[in-house]
Amino acid sequence: MGMLTGAAKVAGVIGWPVSHSRSPAIHGYWLLRYGIDGVYVPFPVRPGDVYDVIRMLPRLGLAGANITLPHKETVLCAVDQVDPLARRIGAVNTIVTEMDGSLHGSNTDAYGFREHLRAAAPGWRPGKAVVLGAGGSARAVVAALVDAGASEVRLANRTAARAERVVDDIGGPVTAIAWDEREAALDGAGLLVNATSLGMDGGPPLEIALDALPAGAVVNDIVYTPLETPLLAAARRHGLTAVDGLGMLLHQARPGFAAWFGADPAVDEALRAHVLAGL
Ligand code: NDP
């Protein structure tokens, strides 16, 4: 940690549990790198306490906070203003304390997804996409693709009703397809995104053959433990562009850092290496 004064800006991440969060590593790295008089702290807050804790942030002088599991949805009603994108996604992951002491909630996962995809697959253009999953992160991914101008988003989820809800909430050219149709849906798609938890270390794998994806397609797995998931390894074997999940995590942190600490931070190899060392 750098030199802290009594004027240090304070932000943190609120979750339960919070010990798994990578956000302190990301923001701590940037604070040191940019020599900022500030600190970023993990706050373990139980679900029953989260509303009161968030309402207390301005009185404690906090610049704001990230919100992680399981609070991202409940926080919608604890802030004073909710960004329209966060409202559509149905989750807030970043809170900024405004000058007047009010709390502004936004969702930076869609931004993080888009920025990383742009950086890691510069040749990708919005067209047809297939997204697997209908949880919080899938909702952000679908919103990002719709807003980027995707012509069609085919959404497959094990629980069909959850996918239907995403279609209704996000709007745009999104269609829910059956989970068993996920391989056939790849036909003509320029992008496949895994936004399920399948493929995570210690969990069941994602079963999907990539043969129907056209040459030049991009495969993005937002799972980042392991960094090289079996899906990404299969994409490389098929000669496709493989995009890992870590970059989304790093990019989604940028808007919060800029708002709280007043510097637009870089997402680069040095940051990746720093965070990877802790995975
Ligand atoms: P949720 O718990 O909200 O959603 C989990 C999703 O996985 C659901 O769609 C669920 O389907 C599906 N799923 C789980 N088990 C199975 C299974 N056995 N078969 C088929 N589908 C299954 O999680 P999140 O959306 O928050 O996160 C999903 C993943 O994304 C996690 O691995 C997380 O680490 C990663 N993530 C990455 C981020 C990044 O920045 N790179 C950011 C946030 C998350 P169903 O609806 O049927 O239960």
mmCIF file of C-alpha atoms and ligand atoms in Angstrom:
data_model
loop_
_atom_site.group_PDB
_atom_site.id
_atom_site.type_symbol
_atom_site.label_atom_id
_atom_site.label_comp_id
_atom_site.label_asym_id
_atom_site.label_seq_id
_atom_site.Cartn_x
_atom_site.Cartn_y
_atom_site.Cartn_z
ATOM 1 C CA MET A 1 0.000 0.000 0.000
ATOM 2 C CA GLY A 2 1.224 3.526 -0.777
ATOM 3 C CA MET A 3 1.228 6.495 1.596
ATOM 4 C CA LEU A 4 -2.235 7.071 3.075
ATOM 5 C CA THR A 5 -3.255 10.433 4.499
ATOM 6 C CA GLY A 6 -6.364 11.498 6.365
ATOM 7 C CA ALA A 7 -7.755 12.677 3.032
ATOM 8 C CA ALA A 8 -7.450 9.222 1.464
ATOM 9 C CA LYS A 9 -10.346 8.240 -0.761
ATOM 10 C CA VAL A 10 -12.003 5.019 0.332
ATOM 11 C CA ALA A 11 -13.929 2.461 -1.731
ATOM 12 C CA GLY A 12 -14.400 -1.275 -1.479
ATOM 13 C CA VAL A 13 -16.303 -4.374 -2.447
ATOM 14 C CA ILE A 14 -19.380 -5.561 -0.583
ATOM 15 C CA GLY A 15 -20.234 -9.252 -0.768
ATOM 16 C CA TRP A 16 -20.988 -12.354 1.316
ATOM 17 C CA PRO A 17 -18.606 -14.036 1.378
ATOM 18 C CA VAL A 18 -16.162 -11.558 -0.092
ATOM 19 C CA SER A 19 -12.847 -13.334 0.420
ATOM 20 C CA HIS A 20 -12.957 -14.825 -3.120
ATOM 21 C CA SER A 21 -13.191 -11.367 -4.746
ATOM 22 C CA ARG A 22 -10.377 -10.337 -7.117
ATOM 23 C CA SER A 23 -11.405 -6.674 -6.952
ATOM 24 C CA PRO A 24 -9.036 -5.742 -4.079
ATOM 25 C CA ALA A 25 -6.112 -7.102 -6.137
ATOM 26 C CA ILE A 26 -7.168 -5.088 -9.195
ATOM 27 C CA HIS A 27 -7.849 -1.787 -7.447
ATOM 28 C CA GLY A 28 -4.924 -2.196 -5.039
ATOM 29 C CA TYR A 29 -2.599 -2.630 -8.007
ATOM 30 C CA TRP A 30 -3.899 0.502 -9.711
ATOM 31 C CA LEU A 31 -3.760 2.603 -6.529
ATOM 32 C CA LEU A 32 -0.105 1.754 -6.113
ATOM 33 C CA ARG A 33 0.713 2.147 -9.789
ATOM 34 C CA TYR A 34 -0.833 5.614 -10.023
ATOM 35 C CA GLY A 35 0.414 6.716 -6.584
ATOM 36 C CA ILE A 36 -3.093 7.561 -5.410
ATOM 37 C CA ASP A 37 -3.930 8.503 -1.839
ATOM 38 C CA GLY A 38 -6.684 5.938 -1.566
ATOM 39 C CA VAL A 39 -7.631 2.505 -0.330
ATOM 40 C CA TYR A 40 -9.925 -0.295 -1.529
ATOM 41 C CA VAL A 41 -11.252 -2.660 1.113
ATOM 42 C CA PRO A 42 -13.211 -5.955 1.105
ATOM 43 C CA PHE A 43 -16.401 -5.640 3.205
ATOM 44 C CA PRO A 44 -18.074 -8.927 4.200
ATOM 45 C CA VAL A 45 -21.738 -7.918 4.629
ATOM 46 C CA ARG A 46 -24.548 -10.385 5.364
ATOM 47 C CA PRO A 47 -27.623 -10.250 3.111
ATOM 48 C CA GLY A 48 -29.829 -8.951 5.937
ATOM 49 C CA ASP A 49 -27.482 -6.004 6.533
ATOM 50 C CA VAL A 50 -26.723 -4.927 3.002
ATOM 51 C CA TYR A 51 -29.440 -2.267 2.644
ATOM 52 C CA ASP A 52 -28.391 -0.458 5.839
ATOM 53 C CA VAL A 53 -24.698 -0.695 5.018
ATOM 54 C CA ILE A 54 -25.196 0.793 1.553
ATOM 55 C CA ARG A 55 -27.339 3.657 2.884
ATOM 56 C CA MET A 56 -24.478 4.352 5.318
ATOM 57 C CA LEU A 57 -21.762 4.705 2.646
ATOM 58 C CA PRO A 58 -22.038 8.506 2.211
ATOM 59 C CA ARG A 59 -22.072 9.081 5.966
ATOM 60 C CA LEU A 60 -18.838 7.106 6.263
ATOM 61 C CA GLY A 61 -17.363 9.257 3.507
ATOM 62 C CA LEU A 62 -16.902 6.374 1.090
ATOM 63 C CA ALA A 63 -16.428 7.288 -2.567
ATOM 64 C CA GLY A 64 -18.455 4.229 -3.492
ATOM 65 C CA ALA A 65 -18.296 0.457 -3.753
ATOM 66 C CA ASN A 66 -18.449 -2.576 -5.948
ATOM 67 C CA ILE A 67 -21.208 -5.035 -5.210
ATOM 68 C CA THR A 68 -20.725 -8.744 -5.665
ATOM 69 C CA LEU A 69 -22.640 -11.957 -4.931
ATOM 70 C CA PRO A 70 -25.236 -12.325 -3.561
ATOM 71 C CA HIS A 71 -26.192 -8.627 -3.395
ATOM 72 C CA LYS A 72 -26.176 -7.434 -7.031
ATOM 73 C CA GLU A 73 -29.954 -7.602 -7.401
ATOM 74 C CA THR A 74 -31.022 -6.446 -3.934
ATOM 75 C CA VAL A 75 -28.903 -3.321 -4.235
ATOM 76 C CA LEU A 76 -31.179 -1.965 -6.979
ATOM 77 C CA CYS A 77 -33.561 -0.688 -4.319
ATOM 78 C CA ALA A 78 -30.844 0.599 -1.962
ATOM 79 C CA VAL A 79 -29.442 3.294 -4.273
ATOM 80 C CA ASP A 80 -31.030 6.631 -5.196
ATOM 81 C CA GLN A 81 -30.546 6.400 -8.972
ATOM 82 C CA VAL A 82 -30.146 3.311 -11.125
ATOM 83 C CA ASP A 83 -28.521 3.598 -14.520
ATOM 84 C CA PRO A 84 -30.949 2.460 -17.301
ATOM 85 C CA LEU A 85 -28.567 -0.307 -18.417
ATOM 86 C CA ALA A 86 -28.311 -1.672 -14.866
ATOM 87 C CA ARG A 87 -32.108 -1.565 -14.661
ATOM 88 C CA ARG A 88 -32.378 -3.599 -17.871
ATOM 89 C CA ILE A 89 -29.775 -6.101 -16.700
ATOM 90 C CA GLY A 90 -31.433 -6.219 -13.287
ATOM 91 C CA ALA A 91 -28.230 -5.887 -11.289
ATOM 92 C CA VAL A 92 -25.933 -3.183 -9.897
ATOM 93 C CA ASN A 93 -22.219 -3.906 -9.464
ATOM 94 C CA THR A 94 -20.859 -0.373 -9.017
ATOM 95 C CA ILE A 95 -22.044 2.395 -6.686
ATOM 96 C CA VAL A 96 -20.724 5.943 -6.794
ATOM 97 C CA THR A 97 -21.393 8.483 -4.037
ATOM 98 C CA GLU A 98 -22.351 11.718 -5.777
ATOM 99 C CA MET A 99 -21.378 15.226 -4.593
ATOM 100 C CA ASP A 100 -24.797 15.671 -2.969
ATOM 101 C CA GLY A 101 -24.426 12.416 -1.028
ATOM 102 C CA SER A 102 -26.844 10.434 -3.175
ATOM 103 C CA LEU A 103 -25.924 6.977 -4.438
ATOM 104 C CA HIS A 104 -25.747 6.141 -8.143
ATOM 105 C CA GLY A 105 -25.850 2.478 -9.170
ATOM 106 C CA SER A 106 -24.594 1.106 -12.476
ATOM 107 C CA ASN A 107 -23.595 -2.184 -14.039
ATOM 108 C CA THR A 108 -20.147 -2.303 -15.628
ATOM 109 C CA ASP A 109 -20.141 -6.012 -16.585
ATOM 110 C CA ALA A 110 -21.572 -5.244 -20.043
ATOM 111 C CA TYR A 111 -18.868 -2.593 -20.548
ATOM 112 C CA GLY A 112 -16.173 -5.014 -19.355
ATOM 113 C CA PHE A 113 -17.375 -7.737 -21.691
ATOM 114 C CA ARG A 114 -17.487 -5.398 -24.697
ATOM 115 C CA GLU A 115 -14.125 -3.737 -24.066
ATOM 116 C CA HIS A 116 -12.314 -7.031 -23.614
ATOM 117 C CA LEU A 117 -13.909 -8.547 -26.714
ATOM 118 C CA ARG A 118 -12.857 -5.489 -28.727
ATOM 119 C CA ALA A 119 -9.298 -5.703 -27.426
ATOM 120 C CA ALA A 120 -8.872 -9.482 -27.692
ATOM 121 C CA ALA A 121 -10.719 -10.008 -30.990
ATOM 122 C CA PRO A 122 -10.281 -6.746 -32.914
ATOM 123 C CA GLY A 123 -11.629 -8.320 -36.112
ATOM 124 C CA TRP A 124 -14.962 -9.249 -34.511
ATOM 125 C CA ARG A 125 -18.021 -7.405 -35.807
ATOM 126 C CA PRO A 126 -21.502 -7.638 -34.280
ATOM 127 C CA GLY A 127 -23.585 -10.161 -36.201
ATOM 128 C CA LYS A 128 -25.186 -13.395 -35.071
ATOM 129 C CA ALA A 129 -24.166 -14.592 -31.638
ATOM 130 C CA VAL A 130 -24.941 -17.541 -29.388
ATOM 131 C CA VAL A 131 -24.932 -16.999 -25.619
ATOM 132 C CA LEU A 132 -25.115 -19.867 -23.128
ATOM 133 C CA GLY A 133 -26.556 -19.088 -19.690
ATOM 134 C CA ALA A 134 -29.216 -16.809 -18.240
ATOM 135 C CA GLY A 135 -27.707 -15.740 -14.916
ATOM 136 C CA GLY A 136 -26.523 -12.273 -13.953
ATOM 137 C CA SER A 137 -23.463 -12.321 -16.176
ATOM 138 C CA ALA A 138 -25.381 -13.686 -19.179
ATOM 139 C CA ARG A 139 -27.848 -10.810 -18.841
ATOM 140 C CA ALA A 140 -24.962 -8.320 -19.025
ATOM 141 C CA VAL A 141 -23.445 -10.127 -22.027
ATOM 142 C CA VAL A 142 -26.761 -10.168 -23.909
ATOM 143 C CA ALA A 143 -27.342 -6.456 -23.207
ATOM 144 C CA ALA A 144 -23.821 -5.638 -24.412
ATOM 145 C CA LEU A 145 -24.341 -7.578 -27.651
ATOM 146 C CA VAL A 146 -27.732 -6.007 -28.345
ATOM 147 C CA ASP A 147 -26.356 -2.528 -27.678
ATOM 148 C CA ALA A 148 -23.317 -3.230 -29.882
ATOM 149 C CA GLY A 149 -25.705 -3.894 -32.782
ATOM 150 C CA ALA A 150 -25.849 -7.707 -32.935
ATOM 151 C CA SER A 151 -28.303 -8.791 -35.633
ATOM 152 C CA GLU A 152 -29.387 -11.872 -33.669
ATOM 153 C CA VAL A 153 -28.616 -13.296 -30.230
ATOM 154 C CA ARG A 154 -29.576 -16.930 -29.668
ATOM 155 C CA LEU A 155 -29.810 -17.636 -25.978
ATOM 156 C CA ALA A 156 -29.660 -21.193 -24.619
ATOM 157 C CA ASN A 157 -30.072 -22.004 -20.950
ATOM 158 C CA ARG A 158 -30.686 -25.227 -19.055
ATOM 159 C CA THR A 159 -33.735 -23.676 -17.401
ATOM 160 C CA ALA A 160 -35.790 -22.393 -20.326
ATOM 161 C CA ALA A 161 -37.976 -20.048 -18.268
ATOM 162 C CA ARG A 162 -34.891 -18.089 -17.160
ATOM 163 C CA ALA A 163 -33.845 -17.553 -20.773
ATOM 164 C CA GLU A 164 -37.359 -16.346 -21.633
ATOM 165 C CA ARG A 165 -37.101 -13.790 -18.828
ATOM 166 C CA VAL A 166 -33.862 -12.441 -20.287
ATOM 167 C CA VAL A 167 -35.542 -12.084 -23.693
ATOM 168 C CA ASP A 168 -38.390 -10.100 -22.110
ATOM 169 C CA ASP A 169 -36.181 -7.907 -19.915
ATOM 170 C CA ILE A 170 -33.348 -7.036 -22.307
ATOM 171 C CA GLY A 171 -35.318 -6.644 -25.538
ATOM 172 C CA GLY A 172 -33.793 -6.456 -29.021
ATOM 173 C CA PRO A 173 -33.144 -9.314 -31.467
ATOM 174 C CA VAL A 174 -32.805 -11.987 -28.778
ATOM 175 C CA THR A 175 -34.455 -15.411 -29.055
ATOM 176 C CA ALA A 176 -34.491 -18.175 -26.481
ATOM 177 C CA ILE A 177 -33.609 -21.607 -27.822
ATOM 178 C CA ALA A 178 -33.678 -25.002 -26.119
ATOM 179 C CA TRP A 179 -30.513 -26.063 -24.290
ATOM 180 C CA ASP A 180 -30.371 -29.171 -26.491
ATOM 181 C CA GLU A 181 -30.319 -26.949 -29.582
ATOM 182 C CA ARG A 182 -27.119 -25.159 -28.581
ATOM 183 C CA GLU A 183 -24.884 -26.947 -31.104
ATOM 184 C CA ALA A 184 -27.254 -26.494 -34.056
ATOM 185 C CA ALA A 185 -27.587 -22.814 -33.113
ATOM 186 C CA LEU A 186 -23.896 -22.247 -33.836
ATOM 187 C CA ASP A 187 -24.547 -22.456 -37.568
ATOM 188 C CA GLY A 188 -23.693 -19.055 -39.047
ATOM 189 C CA ALA A 189 -22.799 -17.471 -35.685
ATOM 190 C CA GLY A 190 -19.718 -15.257 -35.506
ATOM 191 C CA LEU A 191 -19.524 -15.432 -31.722
ATOM 192 C CA LEU A 192 -20.151 -18.003 -28.999
ATOM 193 C CA VAL A 193 -20.122 -16.859 -25.372
ATOM 194 C CA ASN A 194 -20.189 -19.235 -22.444
ATOM 195 C CA ALA A 195 -21.828 -17.328 -19.572
ATOM 196 C CA THR A 196 -22.745 -20.418 -17.570
ATOM 197 C CA SER A 197 -20.624 -21.651 -14.695
ATOM 198 C CA LEU A 198 -19.864 -24.848 -16.662
ATOM 199 C CA GLY A 199 -16.138 -25.410 -17.112
ATOM 200 C CA MET A 200 -15.128 -23.835 -13.806
ATOM 201 C CA ASP A 201 -12.428 -25.595 -11.794
ATOM 202 C CA GLY A 202 -13.949 -28.472 -9.851
ATOM 203 C CA GLY A 203 -17.322 -28.255 -11.629
ATOM 204 C CA PRO A 204 -18.930 -30.111 -14.527
ATOM 205 C CA PRO A 205 -17.622 -29.338 -18.030
ATOM 206 C CA LEU A 206 -19.498 -27.565 -20.792
ATOM 207 C CA GLU A 207 -20.420 -30.109 -23.428
ATOM 208 C CA ILE A 208 -20.633 -28.574 -26.875
ATOM 209 C CA ALA A 209 -19.124 -29.483 -30.261
ATOM 210 C CA LEU A 210 -17.891 -26.442 -32.172
ATOM 211 C CA ASP A 211 -18.033 -27.954 -35.687
ATOM 212 C CA ALA A 212 -20.967 -25.804 -36.808
ATOM 213 C CA LEU A 213 -19.147 -22.511 -36.086
ATOM 214 C CA PRO A 214 -17.896 -20.849 -39.275
ATOM 215 C CA ALA A 215 -14.180 -20.194 -39.832
ATOM 216 C CA GLY A 216 -13.224 -16.880 -38.262
ATOM 217 C CA ALA A 217 -15.722 -17.177 -35.414
ATOM 218 C CA VAL A 218 -14.811 -16.012 -31.913
ATOM 219 C CA VAL A 219 -15.322 -18.102 -28.776
ATOM 220 C CA ASN A 220 -15.431 -16.180 -25.508
ATOM 221 C CA ASP A 221 -15.578 -18.049 -22.197
ATOM 222 C CA ILE A 222 -16.295 -15.680 -19.312
ATOM 223 C CA VAL A 223 -15.245 -18.370 -16.822
ATOM 224 C CA TYR A 224 -11.707 -17.431 -15.735
ATOM 225 C CA THR A 225 -10.828 -20.204 -13.288
ATOM 226 C CA PRO A 226 -9.166 -21.914 -15.092
ATOM 227 C CA LEU A 227 -8.006 -19.231 -17.474
ATOM 228 C CA GLU A 228 -7.714 -21.738 -20.336
ATOM 229 C CA THR A 229 -11.025 -23.594 -20.113
ATOM 230 C CA PRO A 230 -11.674 -26.789 -22.120
ATOM 231 C CA LEU A 231 -13.981 -24.685 -24.331
ATOM 232 C CA LEU A 232 -11.178 -22.257 -25.200
ATOM 233 C CA ALA A 233 -8.773 -25.145 -25.837
ATOM 234 C CA ALA A 234 -11.333 -26.689 -28.218
ATOM 235 C CA ALA A 235 -11.784 -23.323 -29.971
ATOM 236 C CA ARG A 236 -8.031 -23.078 -30.571
ATOM 237 C CA ARG A 237 -7.970 -26.644 -31.935
ATOM 238 C CA HIS A 238 -10.656 -25.568 -34.425
ATOM 239 C CA GLY A 239 -8.540 -22.578 -35.464
ATOM 240 C CA LEU A 240 -11.044 -20.121 -33.941
ATOM 241 C CA THR A 241 -10.233 -16.990 -31.942
ATOM 242 C CA ALA A 242 -10.351 -17.801 -28.220
ATOM 243 C CA VAL A 243 -11.098 -14.995 -25.734
ATOM 244 C CA ASP A 244 -10.685 -15.683 -22.022
ATOM 245 C CA GLY A 245 -12.785 -14.384 -19.120
ATOM 246 C CA LEU A 246 -10.136 -12.511 -17.177
ATOM 247 C CA GLY A 247 -10.160 -9.429 -19.385
ATOM 248 C CA MET A 248 -13.879 -8.849 -18.753
ATOM 249 C CA LEU A 249 -13.200 -8.891 -15.030
ATOM 250 C CA LEU A 250 -10.349 -6.390 -15.387
ATOM 251 C CA HIS A 251 -12.201 -4.014 -17.710
ATOM 252 C CA GLN A 252 -15.389 -3.963 -15.636
ATOM 253 C CA ALA A 253 -13.351 -2.463 -12.793
ATOM 254 C CA ARG A 254 -12.255 0.597 -14.777
ATOM 255 C CA PRO A 255 -15.342 2.860 -14.567
ATOM 256 C CA GLY A 256 -15.575 2.490 -10.789
ATOM 257 C CA PHE A 257 -11.896 3.226 -10.264
ATOM 258 C CA ALA A 258 -12.083 6.302 -12.484
ATOM 259 C CA ALA A 259 -15.123 7.650 -10.614
ATOM 260 C CA TRP A 260 -13.790 7.002 -7.094
ATOM 261 C CA PHE A 261 -10.102 7.773 -7.503
ATOM 262 C CA GLY A 262 -10.028 10.200 -10.450
ATOM 263 C CA ALA A 263 -7.694 8.316 -12.820
ATOM 264 C CA ASP A 264 -8.600 6.251 -15.867
ATOM 265 C CA PRO A 265 -6.566 3.084 -15.281
ATOM 266 C CA ALA A 266 -4.948 0.871 -17.913
ATOM 267 C CA VAL A 267 -5.829 -2.778 -18.439
ATOM 268 C CA ASP A 268 -2.571 -4.288 -19.641
ATOM 269 C CA GLU A 269 -0.328 -7.328 -19.361
ATOM 270 C CA ALA A 270 1.192 -6.154 -16.074
ATOM 271 C CA LEU A 271 -2.250 -5.996 -14.436
ATOM 272 C CA ARG A 272 -3.212 -9.379 -15.910
ATOM 273 C CA ALA A 273 -0.017 -10.942 -14.564
ATOM 274 C CA HIS A 274 -0.621 -9.406 -11.126
ATOM 275 C CA VAL A 275 -4.181 -10.724 -10.890
ATOM 276 C CA LEU A 276 -3.294 -14.097 -12.429
ATOM 277 C CA ALA A 277 -0.667 -14.606 -9.749
ATOM 278 C CA GLY A 278 -3.456 -14.541 -7.182
ATOM 279 C CA LEU A 279 -5.873 -16.888 -8.998
HETATM 280 P P1 NDP B 1 -25.423 -17.566 -12.085
HETATM 281 O O1 NDP B 1 -25.398 -18.486 -10.917
HETATM 282 O O2 NDP B 1 -26.300 -16.358 -12.043
HETATM 283 O O3 NDP B 1 -25.799 -18.419 -13.399
HETATM 284 C C1 NDP B 1 -25.220 -19.680 -13.626
HETATM 285 C C2 NDP B 1 -25.582 -20.143 -15.031
HETATM 286 O O4 NDP B 1 -24.956 -21.403 -15.282
HETATM 287 C C3 NDP B 1 -27.085 -20.348 -15.226
HETATM 288 O O5 NDP B 1 -27.432 -20.003 -16.547
HETATM 289 C C4 NDP B 1 -27.223 -21.856 -14.984
HETATM 290 O O6 NDP B 1 -28.345 -22.425 -15.613
HETATM 291 C C5 NDP B 1 -25.965 -22.354 -15.632
HETATM 292 N N1 NDP B 1 -25.598 -23.682 -15.128
HETATM 293 C C6 NDP B 1 -25.105 -23.993 -13.914
HETATM 294 N N2 NDP B 1 -24.919 -25.325 -13.811
HETATM 295 C C7 NDP B 1 -25.331 -25.865 -14.996
HETATM 296 C C8 NDP B 1 -25.377 -27.191 -15.512
HETATM 297 N N3 NDP B 1 -24.962 -28.251 -14.792
HETATM 298 N N4 NDP B 1 -25.825 -27.365 -16.774
HETATM 299 C C9 NDP B 1 -26.242 -26.318 -17.536
HETATM 300 N N5 NDP B 1 -26.214 -25.031 -17.090
HETATM 301 C C10 NDP B 1 -25.756 -24.817 -15.841
HETATM 302 O O7 NDP B 1 -23.911 -17.160 -12.329
HETATM 303 P P2 NDP B 1 -23.273 -15.853 -12.984
HETATM 304 O O8 NDP B 1 -24.046 -15.466 -14.182
HETATM 305 O O9 NDP B 1 -23.051 -14.857 -11.933
HETATM 306 O O10 NDP B 1 -21.823 -16.414 -13.420
HETATM 307 C C11 NDP B 1 -21.661 -17.434 -14.381
HETATM 308 C C12 NDP B 1 -20.179 -17.636 -14.623
HETATM 309 O O11 NDP B 1 -19.591 -16.451 -15.106
HETATM 310 C C13 NDP B 1 -19.380 -18.020 -13.380
HETATM 311 O O12 NDP B 1 -18.472 -19.013 -13.754
HETATM 312 C C14 NDP B 1 -18.611 -16.788 -13.022
HETATM 313 O O13 NDP B 1 -17.361 -17.068 -12.454
HETATM 314 C C15 NDP B 1 -18.410 -16.154 -14.381
HETATM 315 N N6 NDP B 1 -18.344 -14.685 -14.302
HETATM 316 C C16 NDP B 1 -17.307 -14.072 -14.945
HETATM 317 C C17 NDP B 1 -17.215 -12.708 -14.923
HETATM 318 C C18 NDP B 1 -16.093 -12.053 -15.610
HETATM 319 O O14 NDP B 1 -15.892 -10.856 -15.419
HETATM 320 N N7 NDP B 1 -15.316 -12.779 -16.408
HETATM 321 C C19 NDP B 1 -18.219 -11.869 -14.244
HETATM 322 C C20 NDP B 1 -19.275 -12.621 -13.610
HETATM 323 C C21 NDP B 1 -19.320 -13.982 -13.647
HETATM 324 P P3 NDP B 1 -29.772 -22.491 -14.844
HETATM 325 O O15 NDP B 1 -30.420 -21.149 -15.042
HETATM 326 O O16 NDP B 1 -30.470 -23.596 -15.533
HETATM 327 O O17 NDP B 1 -29.472 -22.777 -13.405
#
